[in-house]
PDB file of C-alpha atoms in Angstrom:
ATOM      1  CA  MET A 274     183.128  -2.905-136.368  1.00 97.00           C
ATOM      2  CA  LYS A 275     180.775  -2.942-134.030  1.00 98.00           C
ATOM      3  CA  LEU A 276     177.074  -1.792-134.393  1.00 98.00           C
ATOM      4  CA  HIS A 277     174.611  -0.559-131.691  1.00 98.00           C
ATOM      5  CA  TRP A 278     171.991  -2.660-132.428  1.00 96.00           C
ATOM      6  CA  SER A 279     168.377  -3.251-131.582  1.00 95.00           C
ATOM      7  CA  PRO A 280     165.949  -6.064-133.398  1.00 95.00           C
ATOM      8  CA  ARG A 281     162.918  -3.711-133.392  1.00 93.00           C
ATOM      9  CA  SER A 282     164.546  -0.630-134.633  1.00 96.00           C
ATOM     10  CA  PRO A 283     163.408   0.440-138.138  1.00 97.00           C
ATOM     11  CA  PHE A 284     166.600   2.414-138.877  1.00 98.00           C
ATOM     12  CA  VAL A 285     168.713  -0.548-137.433  1.00 98.00           C
ATOM     13  CA  ARG A 286     166.897  -2.819-139.886  1.00 98.00           C
ATOM     14  CA  LYS A 287     168.148  -0.535-143.110  1.00 98.00           C
ATOM     15  CA  VAL A 288     171.889  -1.203-141.904  1.00 98.00           C
ATOM     16  CA  MET A 289     171.028  -4.553-141.374  1.00 98.00           C
ATOM     17  CA  ILE A 290     169.594  -5.162-144.668  1.00 98.00           C
ATOM     18  CA  VAL A 291     172.545  -3.169-146.300  1.00 98.00           C
ATOM     19  CA  LEU A 292     174.952  -5.830-144.662  1.00 98.00           C
ATOM     20  CA  HIS A 293     173.329  -8.861-146.032  1.00 98.00           C
ATOM     21  CA  GLU A 294     172.756  -7.184-149.585  1.00 98.00           C
ATOM     22  CA  THR A 295     176.674  -6.511-149.604  1.00 97.00           C
ATOM     23  CA  GLY A 296     177.794  -9.495-147.809  1.00 97.00           C
ATOM     24  CA  LEU A 297     179.632  -7.446-145.060  1.00 98.00           C
ATOM     25  CA  ILE A 298     177.256  -9.081-142.186  1.00 97.00           C
ATOM     26  CA  ASN A 299     179.991 -11.150-140.727  1.00 97.00           C
ATOM     27  CA  ARG A 300     182.499  -8.165-140.315  1.00 97.00           C
ATOM     28  CA  VAL A 301     180.098  -6.610-137.644  1.00 98.00           C
ATOM     29  CA  GLU A 302     179.329  -7.245-134.242  1.00 98.00           C
ATOM     30  CA  CYS A 303     175.894  -6.436-133.342  1.00 97.00           C
ATOM     31  CA  VAL A 304     175.773  -5.238-129.608  1.00 96.00           C
ATOM     32  CA  ARG A 305     172.007  -4.915-128.108  1.00 95.00           C
ATOM     33  CA  SER A 306     171.789  -1.439-127.134  1.00 95.00           C
ATOM     34  CA  VAL A 307     168.474  -0.298-125.794  1.00 92.00           C
ATOM     35  CA  VAL A 308     167.499   3.563-126.053  1.00 91.00           C
ATOM     36  CA  ALA A 309     163.934   5.148-126.237  1.00 85.00           C
ATOM     37  CA  TYR A 310     162.638   8.340-126.459  1.00 81.00           C
ATOM     38  CA  ALA A 311     161.181   8.297-123.315  1.00 76.00           C
ATOM     39  CA  ALA A 312     163.845   6.608-120.910  1.00 81.00           C
ATOM     40  CA  LYS A 313     167.349   7.861-119.402  1.00 89.00           C
ATOM     41  CA  PRO A 314     169.797   8.001-122.293  1.00 93.00           C
ATOM     42  CA  ASN A 315     171.990   4.881-122.666  1.00 94.00           C
ATOM     43  CA  GLU A 316     175.384   5.920-121.447  1.00 96.00           C
ATOM     44  CA  ASP A 317     177.338   3.045-123.551  1.00 96.00           C
ATOM     45  CA  VAL A 318     175.760   4.286-126.575  1.00 97.00           C
ATOM     46  CA  MET A 319     176.459   7.871-125.814  1.00 97.00           C
ATOM     47  CA  VAL A 320     180.147   7.065-125.605  1.00 97.00           C
ATOM     48  CA  ASP A 321     180.059   6.703-129.290  1.00 98.00           C
ATOM     49  CA  ASN A 322     177.196   8.809-130.255  1.00 98.00           C
ATOM     50  CA  PRO A 323     176.474  12.041-128.190  1.00 97.00           C
ATOM     51  CA  LEU A 324     172.890  12.134-129.507  1.00 97.00           C
ATOM     52  CA  GLY A 325     172.279   8.400-127.878  1.00 96.00           C
ATOM     53  CA  LYS A 326     170.817   7.019-130.949  1.00 97.00           C
ATOM     54  CA  ILE A 327     171.030   3.783-132.997  1.00 97.00           C
ATOM     55  CA  PRO A 328     172.330   2.774-135.162  1.00 98.00           C
ATOM     56  CA  THR A 329     175.718   3.909-134.349  1.00 98.00           C
ATOM     57  CA  LEU A 330     178.681   2.109-135.992  1.00 98.00           C
ATOM     58  CA  VAL A 331     181.780   1.997-134.702  1.00 98.00           C
ATOM     59  CA  LEU A 332     184.627   1.150-136.784  1.00 98.00           C
ATOM     60  CA  ASP A 333     188.027  -0.721-136.310  1.00 96.00           C
ATOM     61  CA  ASP A 334     189.913   2.648-135.823  1.00 97.00           C
ATOM     62  CA  GLY A 335     187.597   3.714-132.680  1.00 97.00           C
ATOM     63  CA  SER A 336     185.812   6.431-134.723  1.00 98.00           C
ATOM     64  CA  ALA A 337     181.939   5.992-135.011  1.00 98.00           C
ATOM     65  CA  LEU A 338     179.526   6.868-137.568  1.00 98.00           C
ATOM     66  CA  PHE A 339     175.749   7.538-136.811  1.00 97.00           C
ATOM     67  CA  ASP A 340     172.295   8.089-138.804  1.00 96.00           C
ATOM     68  CA  SER A 341     171.203   5.158-140.996  1.00 98.00           C
ATOM     69  CA  ARG A 342     171.989   6.957-143.958  1.00 98.00           C
ATOM     70  CA  VAL A 343     175.586   7.631-143.173  1.00 98.00           C
ATOM     71  CA  ILE A 344     176.012   4.306-142.043  1.00 98.00           C
ATOM     72  CA  CYS A 345     174.363   2.608-145.254  1.00 98.00           C
ATOM     73  CA  GLU A 346     176.514   4.843-147.608  1.00 98.00           C
ATOM     74  CA  TYR A 347     179.658   4.184-145.704  1.00 98.00           C
ATOM     75  CA  LEU A 348     179.155   0.372-145.862  1.00 98.00           C
ATOM     76  CA  ASP A 349     177.888   0.941-149.886  1.00 98.00           C
ATOM     77  CA  GLY A 350     181.660   1.730-150.352  1.00 96.00           C
ATOM     78  CA  LEU A 351     183.160  -1.244-149.022  1.00 97.00           C
ATOM     79  CA  HIS A 352     182.035  -3.854-151.437  1.00 96.00           C
ATOM     80  CA  GLY A 353     182.876  -4.528-154.869  1.00 93.00           C
ATOM     81  CA  GLY A 354     179.552  -5.539-156.338  1.00 93.00           C
ATOM     82  CA  ALA A 355     176.337  -3.393-157.596  1.00 93.00           C
ATOM     83  CA  LYS A 356     176.222  -0.261-155.439  1.00 97.00           C
ATOM     84  CA  LEU A 357     172.770   0.076-153.579  1.00 98.00           C
ATOM     85  CA  LEU A 358     173.190   3.913-154.348  1.00 97.00           C
ATOM     86  CA  PRO A 359     173.848   4.609-157.960  1.00 96.00           C
ATOM     87  CA  PRO A 360     177.100   7.121-157.786  1.00 94.00           C
ATOM     88  CA  SER A 361     175.367   9.538-159.876  1.00 94.00           C
ATOM     89  CA  GLY A 362     172.658  10.726-162.264  1.00 96.00           C
ATOM     90  CA  PRO A 363     168.668  10.547-162.142  1.00 97.00           C
ATOM     91  CA  GLU A 364     168.816   7.193-160.411  1.00 97.00           C
ATOM     92  CA  ARG A 365     170.952   8.300-157.729  1.00 98.00           C
ATOM     93  CA  LEU A 366     168.399  11.171-156.805  1.00 98.00           C
ATOM     94  CA  ARG A 367     165.276   8.955-157.200  1.00 98.00           C
ATOM     95  CA  HIS A 368     166.911   6.504-154.617  1.00 98.00           C
ATOM     96  CA  LEU A 369     167.840   9.308-152.448  1.00 98.00           C
ATOM     97  CA  ARG A 370     164.283  10.618-152.992  1.00 98.00           C
ATOM     98  CA  TRP A 371     162.796   7.162-151.925  1.00 98.00           C
ATOM     99  CA  GLN A 372     164.969   7.252-149.115  1.00 98.00           C
ATOM    100  CA  ALA A 373     163.977  10.353-147.947  1.00 98.00           C
ATOM    101  CA  LEU A 374     160.533   9.337-148.252  1.00 98.00           C
ATOM    102  CA  GLY A 375     160.821   5.841-146.510  1.00 98.00           C
ATOM    103  CA  ASP A 376     162.907   7.651-143.646  1.00 98.00           C
ATOM    104  CA  GLY A 377     160.384  10.354-143.175  1.00 98.00           C
ATOM    105  CA  MET A 378     157.406   7.987-143.162  1.00 98.00           C
ATOM    106  CA  THR A 379     159.472   5.843-140.325  1.00 98.00           C
ATOM    107  CA  ASP A 380     159.797   9.268-138.329  1.00 97.00           C
ATOM    108  CA  ILE A 381     156.292  10.040-138.358  1.00 97.00           C
ATOM    109  CA  MET A 382     155.192   6.459-136.921  1.00 95.00           C
ATOM    110  CA  LEU A 383     157.680   6.645-134.251  1.00 94.00           C
ATOM    111  CA  LEU A 384     156.445  10.131-133.292  1.00 93.00           C
ATOM    112  CA  TRP A 385     153.115   9.034-133.447  1.00 91.00           C
ATOM    113  CA  ARG A 386     153.851   6.194-131.060  1.00 87.00           C
ATOM    114  CA  ASN A 387     155.416   8.581-128.771  1.00 86.00           C
ATOM    115  CA  GLU A 388     152.449  10.308-128.393  1.00 87.00           C
ATOM    116  CA  GLN A 389     150.444   7.344-127.373  1.00 81.00           C
ATOM    117  CA  MET A 390     152.670   7.745-123.892  1.00 78.00           C
ATOM    118  CA  ARG A 391     151.565  10.510-123.247  1.00 81.00           C
ATOM    119  CA  PRO A 392     149.819  10.612-119.666  1.00 82.00           C
ATOM    120  CA  GLN A 393     147.284  13.215-120.568  1.00 87.00           C
ATOM    121  CA  GLY A 394     146.705  11.615-124.057  1.00 85.00           C
ATOM    122  CA  PRO A 395     148.158  12.338-127.227  1.00 86.00           C
ATOM    123  CA  TYR A 396     147.778  15.752-129.201  1.00 90.00           C
ATOM    124  CA  ASP A 397     144.846  15.392-131.414  1.00 92.00           C
ATOM    125  CA  VAL A 398     146.211  18.291-133.763  1.00 94.00           C
ATOM    126  CA  LEU A 399     149.773  16.104-134.032  1.00 93.00           C
ATOM    127  CA  VAL A 400     147.755  13.029-134.451  1.00 91.00           C
ATOM    128  CA  SER A 401     145.702  14.353-137.381  1.00 93.00           C
ATOM    129  CA  ALA A 402     148.813  15.370-138.885  1.00 95.00           C
ATOM    130  CA  PHE A 403     150.819  12.392-138.888  1.00 95.00           C
ATOM    131  CA  ASP A 404     147.608  10.269-140.081  1.00 94.00           C
ATOM    132  CA  ARG A 405     147.134  12.772-143.019  1.00 96.00           C
ATOM    133  CA  LYS A 406     150.898  12.939-143.785  1.00 97.00           C
ATOM    134  CA  LEU A 407     151.256   9.024-143.602  1.00 97.00           C
ATOM    135  CA  ARG A 408     148.314   8.358-145.966  1.00 96.00           C
ATOM    136  CA  ALA A 409     149.873  11.063-148.436  1.00 97.00           C
ATOM    137  CA  SER A 410     153.207   9.457-148.238  1.00 98.00           C
ATOM    138  CA  LEU A 411     151.471   5.867-148.774  1.00 98.00           C
ATOM    139  CA  ALA A 412     149.434   7.162-152.008  1.00 98.00           C
ATOM    140  CA  MET A 413     152.044   8.594-153.208  1.00 98.00           C
ATOM    141  CA  LEU A 414     154.213   5.117-153.366  1.00 98.00           C
ATOM    142  CA  GLU A 415     150.937   3.644-154.521  1.00 98.00           C
ATOM    143  CA  ASN A 416     151.279   5.665-157.474  1.00 98.00           C
ATOM    144  CA  GLU A 417     155.029   4.837-158.215  1.00 98.00           C
ATOM    145  CA  ALA A 418     154.482   1.204-157.291  1.00 98.00           C
ATOM    146  CA  ASP A 419     155.562   0.348-161.362  1.00 98.00           C
ATOM    147  CA  ALA A 420     158.632   2.530-160.576  1.00 98.00           C
ATOM    148  CA  LEU A 421     159.566   0.802-157.432  1.00 98.00           C
ATOM    149  CA  ALA A 422     159.500  -2.677-159.409  1.00 98.00           C
ATOM    150  CA  GLN A 423     161.237  -1.592-162.556  1.00 98.00           C
ATOM    151  CA  ALA A 424     164.127   0.229-160.563  1.00 97.00           C
ATOM    152  CA  GLN A 425     167.259  -1.640-159.620  1.00 97.00           C
ATOM    153  CA  PHE A 426     167.099  -2.512-155.856  1.00 98.00           C
ATOM    154  CA  GLY A 427     168.804  -0.024-154.088  1.00 98.00           C
ATOM    155  CA  LEU A 428     168.671   2.070-150.673  1.00 98.00           C
ATOM    156  CA  GLY A 429     165.533   3.828-151.705  1.00 98.00           C
ATOM    157  CA  HIS A 430     163.612   0.424-151.741  1.00 98.00           C
ATOM    158  CA  ILE A 431     165.707  -0.372-148.098  1.00 98.00           C
ATOM    159  CA  ALA A 432     164.088   2.754-146.718  1.00 98.00           C
ATOM    160  CA  ILE A 433     160.607   1.980-148.155  1.00 98.00           C
ATOM    161  CA  ILE A 434     160.771  -1.731-146.943  1.00 98.00           C
ATOM    162  CA  CYS A 435     161.654  -0.555-143.600  1.00 98.00           C
ATOM    163  CA  ALA A 436     158.910   1.969-143.134  1.00 98.00           C
ATOM    164  CA  ILE A 437     156.077  -0.672-144.405  1.00 98.00           C
ATOM    165  CA  GLY A 438     157.931  -3.104-141.882  1.00 97.00           C
ATOM    166  CA  GLN A 439     157.207  -0.694-139.059  1.00 96.00           C
ATOM    167  CA  LEU A 440     153.967  -0.657-140.321  1.00 95.00           C
ATOM    168  CA  ASN A 441     153.416  -3.845-139.982  1.00 95.00           C
ATOM    169  CA  PHE A 442     155.300  -4.304-136.974  1.00 94.00           C
ATOM    170  CA  ARG A 443     153.383  -1.552-135.053  1.00 91.00           C
ATOM    171  CA  PHE A 444     150.327  -0.565-136.837  1.00 91.00           C
ATOM    172  CA  ILE A 445     149.227  -4.111-137.510  1.00 88.00           C
ATOM    173  CA  ASP A 446     145.616  -3.342-137.914  1.00 89.00           C
ATOM    174  CA  SER A 447     146.200  -0.578-140.424  1.00 91.00           C
ATOM    175  CA  GLY A 448     144.628  -2.292-143.296  1.00 93.00           C
ATOM    176  CA  TRP A 449     147.362  -0.386-145.590  1.00 96.00           C
ATOM    177  CA  GLN A 450     147.575  -3.502-147.960  1.00 96.00           C
ATOM    178  CA  GLU A 451     143.905  -2.839-148.846  1.00 96.00           C
ATOM    179  CA  ALA A 452     143.827   0.703-148.985  1.00 96.00           C
ATOM    180  CA  PHE A 453     146.880   0.549-151.482  1.00 97.00           C
ATOM    181  CA  PRO A 454     147.153  -2.747-153.246  1.00 98.00           C
ATOM    182  CA  GLN A 455     149.865  -1.910-155.807  1.00 98.00           C
ATOM    183  CA  LEU A 456     152.283  -0.865-152.996  1.00 98.00           C
ATOM    184  CA  ALA A 457     151.368  -4.055-151.404  1.00 98.00           C
ATOM    185  CA  LYS A 458     151.840  -5.894-154.446  1.00 98.00           C
ATOM    186  CA  TRP A 459     155.338  -4.696-154.783  1.00 98.00           C
ATOM    187  CA  HIS A 460     156.286  -5.102-151.174  1.00 98.00           C
ATOM    188  CA  ASN A 461     155.071  -8.622-151.117  1.00 97.00           C
ATOM    189  CA  GLU A 462     157.788  -9.158-153.667  1.00 97.00           C
ATOM    190  CA  ALA A 463     160.512  -7.253-152.299  1.00 97.00           C
ATOM    191  CA  ALA A 464     160.013  -8.959-148.919  1.00 96.00           C
ATOM    192  CA  SER A 465     160.918 -12.180-150.222  1.00 97.00           C
ATOM    193  CA  ARG A 466     164.530 -11.105-150.500  1.00 98.00           C
ATOM    194  CA  GLN A 467     166.890 -13.202-148.009  1.00 98.00           C
ATOM    195  CA  SER A 468     168.079  -9.484-146.560  1.00 98.00           C
ATOM    196  CA  VAL A 469     164.543  -8.604-145.678  1.00 98.00           C
ATOM    197  CA  THR A 470     163.404 -12.054-144.181  1.00 98.00           C
ATOM    198  CA  ALA A 471     166.401 -11.845-142.074  1.00 98.00           C
ATOM    199  CA  THR A 472     165.693  -8.808-140.408  1.00 98.00           C
ATOM    200  CA  ILE A 473     161.901  -8.727-139.876  1.00 97.00           C
ATOM    201  CA  ALA A 474     161.771  -6.662-136.415  1.00 94.00           C
ATOM    202  CA  GLN A 475     160.872  -8.262-133.421  1.00 91.00           C
ATOM    203  CA  ASP A 476     160.335  -7.858-129.644  1.00 86.00           C
ATOM    204  CA  ASP A 477     162.808  -8.792-127.308  1.00 77.00           C
ATOM    205  CA  PRO A 478     163.015  -8.314-123.424  1.00 65.00           C
ATOM    206  CA  SER A 479     164.575  -4.920-122.508  1.00 57.00           C
ATOM    207  CA  PRO A 480     165.032  -4.810-118.919  1.00 51.00           C
ATOM    208  CA  ALA A 481     166.816  -1.336-119.393  1.00 51.00           C
ATOM    209  CA  VAL A 482     163.254   0.360-120.027  1.00 46.00           C
ATOM    210  CA  THR A 483     161.017   0.345-117.246  1.00 40.00           C
ATOM    211  CA  GLY A 484     157.678   1.476-116.896  1.00 42.00           C
ATOM    212  CA  LYS A 485     155.568   1.838-120.215  1.00 38.00           C
ATOM    213  CA  SER A 486     157.103   2.058-123.298  1.00 42.00           C
ATOM    214  CA  PHE A 487     156.348   2.907-126.645  1.00 39.00           C
ATOM    215  CA  ASP A 488     157.361  -0.491-127.731  1.00 44.00           C
ATOM    216  CA  ASP A 489     154.734  -2.172-125.454  1.00 45.00           C
ATOM    217  CA  SER A 490     151.757  -1.487-127.616  1.00 48.00           C
ATOM    218  CA  VAL A 491     150.435  -1.049-130.915  1.00 51.00           C
ATOM    219  CA  SER A 492     149.037   2.501-132.028  1.00 58.00           C
ATOM    220  CA  PRO A 493     145.484   2.438-133.673  1.00 65.00           C
ATOM    221  CA  ILE A 494     145.325   3.450-137.268  1.00 75.00           C
ATOM    222  CA  ASP A 495     143.172   2.196-140.031  1.00 79.00           C
ATOM    223  CA  PHE A 496     143.660   2.916-143.519  1.00 76.00           C
ATOM    224  CA  ARG A 497     140.939   1.449-144.838  1.00 73.00           C
ATOM    225  CA  GLU A 498     138.866   4.365-144.069  1.00 64.00           C
ATOM    226  CA  ALA A 499     138.518   6.994-147.009  1.00 53.00           C
ATOM    227  CA  ARG A 500     142.050   7.569-148.650  1.00 49.00           C
ATOM    228  CA  GLN A 501     143.127  11.310-148.469  1.00 44.00           C
TER     229      GLN A 501
END
């Protein structure tokens, strides 16, 4: 299998963590594929995914899967170990809900960074909304930190880990750990997993992206301010 991959994409990281957790990492060839919201679409990616997004997983028969949720669920069905997404019942719904929350937080942060690219500056109403929603999401996870710690590790945890990883990678001075200490405690423990340490986001040269890119700077945010 071939994975259109980037070392700095939080959604690619979800797939990579699943590959490590399921023991499938050696079955996938990672192909560095540069995509950016404010750049010309990558034609090589679009051959496999008309949306031009990563991650995109090309199967051995040449067909392709895209969207991290679809890819992760597919991979979870290829191994014989404990499933990262429970097959049914309340635990499945809990992981799906956590996954939706983690993915939604990541979407907000990516959109927030895109706003920083506007030559005329970001729209204040959007930045305010992003800030409010991200704080509220972190506050919800703070209240659910014990439930996260007690649940069997799975896809919901992975999505949240990747969202927090985006905070640590692109909003490095946010102070979220001080504002949400119980969530930070859970994350510190979860971050010790081999699959998580092996997939920490990092920058690399990207000659296909020219000019100022959303990958070139961090965005300002400070969660140490009054919590919503």
